[in-house]
Amino acid sequence: MYAMLSVLVKKKLCPLRTSSVVLGSLSLLQKDFVPFLLNFLREQTSQILTNGPSTPAKTPSSKAHGSQRTGSERRTGHRSFQKPSLGSFLTATPEALPVRRGRRRGSSSAGASGRQVARDLGCSLAEEEDGKSDSGSWSGGRRKWSEAPLASARSPPSQLNLNNLEEFPPMGAASGWTNKPSRRINPTPVSAERPLSKPKTCFTSTPVSRAPAARWSAGTSLQEEREMLKKERYSLSRGVILNSLVSWFHHLVTCANPAKVSCKKQLECLAQLYSSCIAENLVPNIFLELFFVLQLLTSKVYKWQNVLLSHVSFFSLDVSGGQHFESVHNCVYFAVRVLDYQYEIISHLEKGTLKLLAENERIASFSPTLHKRLRQAYESSTAKVSLLLPCSVQSVSFQPETDNRSNFPSDRAFHIFKKQRDIFYELLREWEDNHEKTGWDFERVLGNKIRAMMAHLSATCNHSRFARLFQKQLIQMCKGPVGGGASWGDTPDQDVLNMLGSDNLSRLKRLQERFVVPQSIRGPCPPPSFPGCQQFFRDFILSAGSYQFNQHLVDSLCLKILELDGLTLVEHEHSDGETDMEEQDEKKRFTMALLSLRLLAKFLGFIVFLPYRTAEQPTRDLQDSALALRNQTLPVLDILKLLRQSIRDQRSILTIPWIVEYLSFVDHIAPFLDYYRKVFGLLLLMVLSEDKEMSFLNKLLILAVLGELRKLLASFVAGSGGKNGGFIRKITPTAAESLASKASVTQQKLQVDLEQAFFHNQPPSLRRTVEFVAERVGSNCVKHIKATLVAELVQRAEAMLQDKVKEEDVNHDKLLEEVCTHLYEEGAQALIKGREFCEKKGPEAVRVLLPEETSAAVLSSAESIAVELATEKACGWLSANIAALIKREVKATFNRMLKVPGFPLPGEDALELRRDCPPGCQHCAPFPSQMINEIKVHSIHFLYVLCVAVGPREEDEVVDYTWLECLLGRLSQTLRCRKFMCPTAEQQLAKCTVELASLLVSDRVPLSLGIKSPGKSPERLRVKNDPTSGLLKLLFSIWKEDFGTSVPVQLIFSKKNIGYLTEAKQREWDLFLFLLRGLIEHELMRTSEIQSCLHSLEELPWPSDFVKDLKRLSRVFVSEHQIEEPRTNPCELTRQSLATVTSQS
Amino acid sequence: MKLSKAQYDEIAQFLGHMQPTRQSLRKLKEKFPSQSQSTLLSIFSQEYQKQIKRTHAKHHTAEAIETYYQRYLNGVMKNAAAPVLLDLANEVDFAPSLMARIVLERFLQEKEQAIPSKTLISSMLRDPSQIPDEVLANQVYQCTVNDCCYGPLVDCIKHAIGHEHEVLLREMLLEKNLSFIAEDQLRAKGYDKTPDFILEVPVAVEGHIIHWIESKASFGDESSHQAHLQDQFWSYWNRFGPGLVIYWYGFIEELDCHRERGILLKDCFPTDIVTLRHSVAQR
């Protein structure tokens, strides 16, 4: 193998164009060659990289180092137990990917080789290893590359060594929960060789040549690991000192210089070899290779190390007689060459990354051409991740159509949900405020609150509603690429800005870190994670631990996923005159859908596999029995079907990312289930597709498969979605059936075809406009019918109900049913009116939205299609729902009617409410609140007088007649101006004035006549004699004329108020009689009512004298009103009459 | 009128355990002449309510209730016309309406041999003529009329004041041509939580976008604002997004700390309003 490489390199046999052909023709060697090359490069560069930036790197592998494996390696090895890899599904799939030879580009010799190479590689592997395989293809990923599960000769030919976990690490490989190490100590990634750096996680590409037995030995590694741990602790303690040293060392870093590159030709040859391996999909994981190349690009060597490097050979391998990567110059040269060859891929990276690449000084000095191209790529790139505006955190808005009372089965459910919504946001705010504080623990602080909430939801069957809110809020907050809105962390662009201005190397280092792990440092193949506020939602689900909630959430997630996955993708071809803006919008829409889908699928996967997750890899027996059990159940969402559909419709670019996100949560068993085997198999075929264009996309899809570079994916989509026509589904027409068409089926079909034909030659925007208008007009039509026809019917129902409810013994339900039945017939009009509405509004909208220049014929066709679709939508809904709608609305109105406090109950007549201010009202009357307050203050005075039975306590608390008169005058104004009046205030005022009347009649209130000198007129004189009667007259007028509500004058006859009269003298009785006459005269009470009130008063246990007085009064009143109602001067205080009666009795 | 926390604390400290009488209010005005009367009155009332809340439990022990009831019985036996309950309430530093409630409840319990419902008690407090004993009815009436912080009359006055301010706010919105949906319309549509006004087209007030406006005819102190946030403002935010609260009688400046998150406080109708197309000020 060395020899071969040596030959290749020395003889410069491999210009890029032919390298793959060479490889392909040397098929027997090929299976060993690619792994060898990859390992060779890593080993060659290991010395440089150990001093490089603190990113995971492979350590030299040589026999001399045999047992001294690094922590990262060990961890890698350990991980291989955890999850099956995509390669495990090589033989599992019956699927065949559609081969789209017609679309293949490039020269046929080079293009055809890709798949062939893979095929040959697979075959040769199979032949060679056949005898050693003992467990078929389902190794669960335990085996190393060299003893990969073997495909039989009949198995699909496209078999790369993908079942090696190191090369094709599964999603979530380093995950905390899916991959809990089986041993006590968490494997700490430590590298003894790299004291200056703090290693992150494993580097997953390990040498392929090593025998598996030598690579894993649990017995010794535990001890080793402890040693490592000690070392790391030690190195951490030195960290502070080291950091200061590091900054000093920066001055000593060797500058990469193109002039100092040695063995250029060999390096060029290696770069070509390597690049063609990448280009032909021969490397197991393009991502790792890019990572590696960037590592080389950013490698650091200190000046003093150069001395060492030049004197000591660190390498056991000595290929072609020299060290190709012995200097940083060579490494950078190689890296820049490879990047140049991979330009097509890197030019699709996200704009921020491109910017960093374009600004990279090493690239600029080593390859001005590449530098220029990168700059261009950067400038023309629209692949900005921040394409989406950062969402300001918003709540899910309340929509009466879906959220109001009529959507709930009971008042209780409605009110409980109201509280749940608020509690949910309260928890969210609490989390937001505190989760980053040390010592704050989600479960401890919020756990019980969440579970209490779940209990309430269960009690009222509100889970599905809450799940919907939860899901909407999740999208609202987490749809951004980083997993949270701007308020939850730095935006990526800010990171980039911060980087600018720092020195070149650290910038590169940041770039590299960003490239590898955009959000946090979790290794090149990080586990699925819940960044930003996704964490809240995950923890919420975990703390809730509610089966009901999870089930409803799954329902809700599936529905939304299906909806988004069915998104219409519109192909933009620049030639058809569509504007860029339109295309941008489309991309934005697509990006949104993609990000939302991935988010939702992540949570779906999380919940679906949650019950099955185990810390440990189950034993083979357990696995078999679990498989037998679980093979019987169907998955909650048929992703296999969706995946197949997406391939068929050429829209896998939207579907695969979210399916991968979903699958990243599989438990240990799930991948071996029949169903998921098919899914993985199909995915694998996608990866191995021979189609050139496919192959290019697959490179990027692999990135998605590996769960990182979410940003890159989104940016790729936004940056190139429109150009990859093959993946964009041609939209299928929805403008198809017509509602009440009487035409025969063939006629209908013809119409559909005609319609299709019509749209076919029109710009896509026409169809979108028509569909949009139809959708909106249809929806507005229903709203309009609700607001007009239904509202009218409800009003009539209200009137009918108001009449009937007053009847005695009405059964409310029955009454409601009767009234509604009466209205249903008229509800049928909705369809006619609906059609009218659509016919009017549809064309208007189409006309406004289509270009001015649209021809009359096209316009008219578009209009009629829009109208037909809108009518179909609206009338379809109306005919199915109008009756239920009427009933619901009538019922709601009826319930409101019954609840209104002032609603007249059966047998009770209400005074008609006055609604308007008098003409010319300036609304400057005193406020009602002020009047209540004043009367209250007056009542206090009266009461004092009343209960103390001596004069007022304080001089200023004398009740001034004029003041009181003025008060009543202002009260009258207040009552007349309706603007500020509210029912409760008015009712209170009414009650207060009745109390006031009772107090006045008790006549223990010495009214001072104030400054107005009495005796100026006979009237005044009379008032002086009896100021009280004057005030009572004012009250009569106010009660009669000014109140808009009924005045509870009957309170005058309450036991309490009559009690004020217990020690009444003749004069008070006269006043009382005067009051009664006034009530009759002003029609505030009927004679019979008063009589009955008086009668019942006599029955009460009063002092005997008082009863006598009462009876006497009653007699007088009766005699007055039985004989003849004296109409003349009724309001005159007739002191005499009562006195007369009294004397007569 | 906005007060700093320090200013507010000074007022609250001055009030101490003062009874809410007109004399106390007069003293308060003399001490803080620069503050508006309505602000002082609102603070006074709120502070008194806090004081009552603190001592509430003390007056509701079985022993206390029994003592009050016996004192009431003895008092009215001596002189039914004397303001027995009112004097008792003043003596033990408790709100007269609440004292009336305690005694009424105890009275009904003895009479009916059952614990009376809360609605019945409230209804009797509102309309004492329903009380089957006219002496007690009188006593209760005296208490409710004389109470300036609790009781049905005060509740009604507060309600009326709130309503009046809503009407004023509506006027201002109409004047500024800001279209809105009012609370009653929202209720009719079946909204579960209803701010006073939802703006049909959101506007920016002092640079903050608002969707709704809530009118509060009271002073915004810490405890009441906290309660309002909990019961109302956050609920509105949860449904309609950010919004504006107007405390017509002022508030503690420091409480206006949720602007970024979406709860804006003002003590008057804002002047700096930017609408979707153009600034109101420019018109």
JSON list of C-alpha atoms in Angstrom, two decimals, chain B residues 15 43 54 57 59 80 82 96 109 115 122 146 189 191 206 242-243 276:
[
{"chain": "B", "resi": 15, "resn": "LEU", "atom": "CA", "xyz": [-49.23, 57.17, 57.03]},
{"chain": "B", "resi": 43, "resn": "ILE", "atom": "CA", "xyz": [-52.06, 55.77, 48.36]},
{"chain": "B", "resi": 54, "resn": "ARG", "atom": "CA", "xyz": [-52.13, 42.30, 57.86]},
{"chain": "B", "resi": 57, "resn": "ALA", "atom": "CA", "xyz": [-56.50, 37.02, 60.52]},
{"chain": "B", "resi": 59, "resn": "HIS", "atom": "CA", "xyz": [-60.01, 39.57, 63.75]},
{"chain": "B", "resi": 80, "resn": "ALA", "atom": "CA", "xyz": [-80.17, 49.97, 69.93]},
{"chain": "B", "resi": 82, "resn": "ALA", "atom": "CA", "xyz": [-76.24, 53.85, 69.24]},
{"chain": "B", "resi": 96, "resn": "PRO", "atom": "CA", "xyz": [-66.41, 48.89, 59.77]},
{"chain": "B", "resi": 109, "resn": "GLN", "atom": "CA", "xyz": [-75.14, 31.29, 61.79]},
{"chain": "B", "resi": 115, "resn": "ILE", "atom": "CA", "xyz": [-73.03, 28.62, 57.80]},
{"chain": "B", "resi": 122, "resn": "SER", "atom": "CA", "xyz": [-72.68, 40.09, 50.37]},
{"chain": "B", "resi": 146, "resn": "ASN", "atom": "CA", "xyz": [-69.12, 55.05, 57.24]},
{"chain": "B", "resi": 189, "resn": "LYS", "atom": "CA", "xyz": [-66.60, 37.65, 21.07]},
{"chain": "B", "resi": 191, "resn": "TYR", "atom": "CA", "xyz": [-62.26, 36.38, 24.75]},
{"chain": "B", "resi": 206, "resn": "GLU", "atom": "CA", "xyz": [-42.13, 55.90, 23.14]},
{"chain": "B", "resi": 242, "resn": "PRO", "atom": "CA", "xyz": [-47.04, 43.86, 24.53]},
{"chain": "B", "resi": 243, "resn": "GLY", "atom": "CA", "xyz": [-49.25, 46.64, 25.83]},
{"chain": "B", "resi": 276, "resn": "LEU", "atom": "CA", "xyz": [-48.01, 52.53, 11.16]}
]
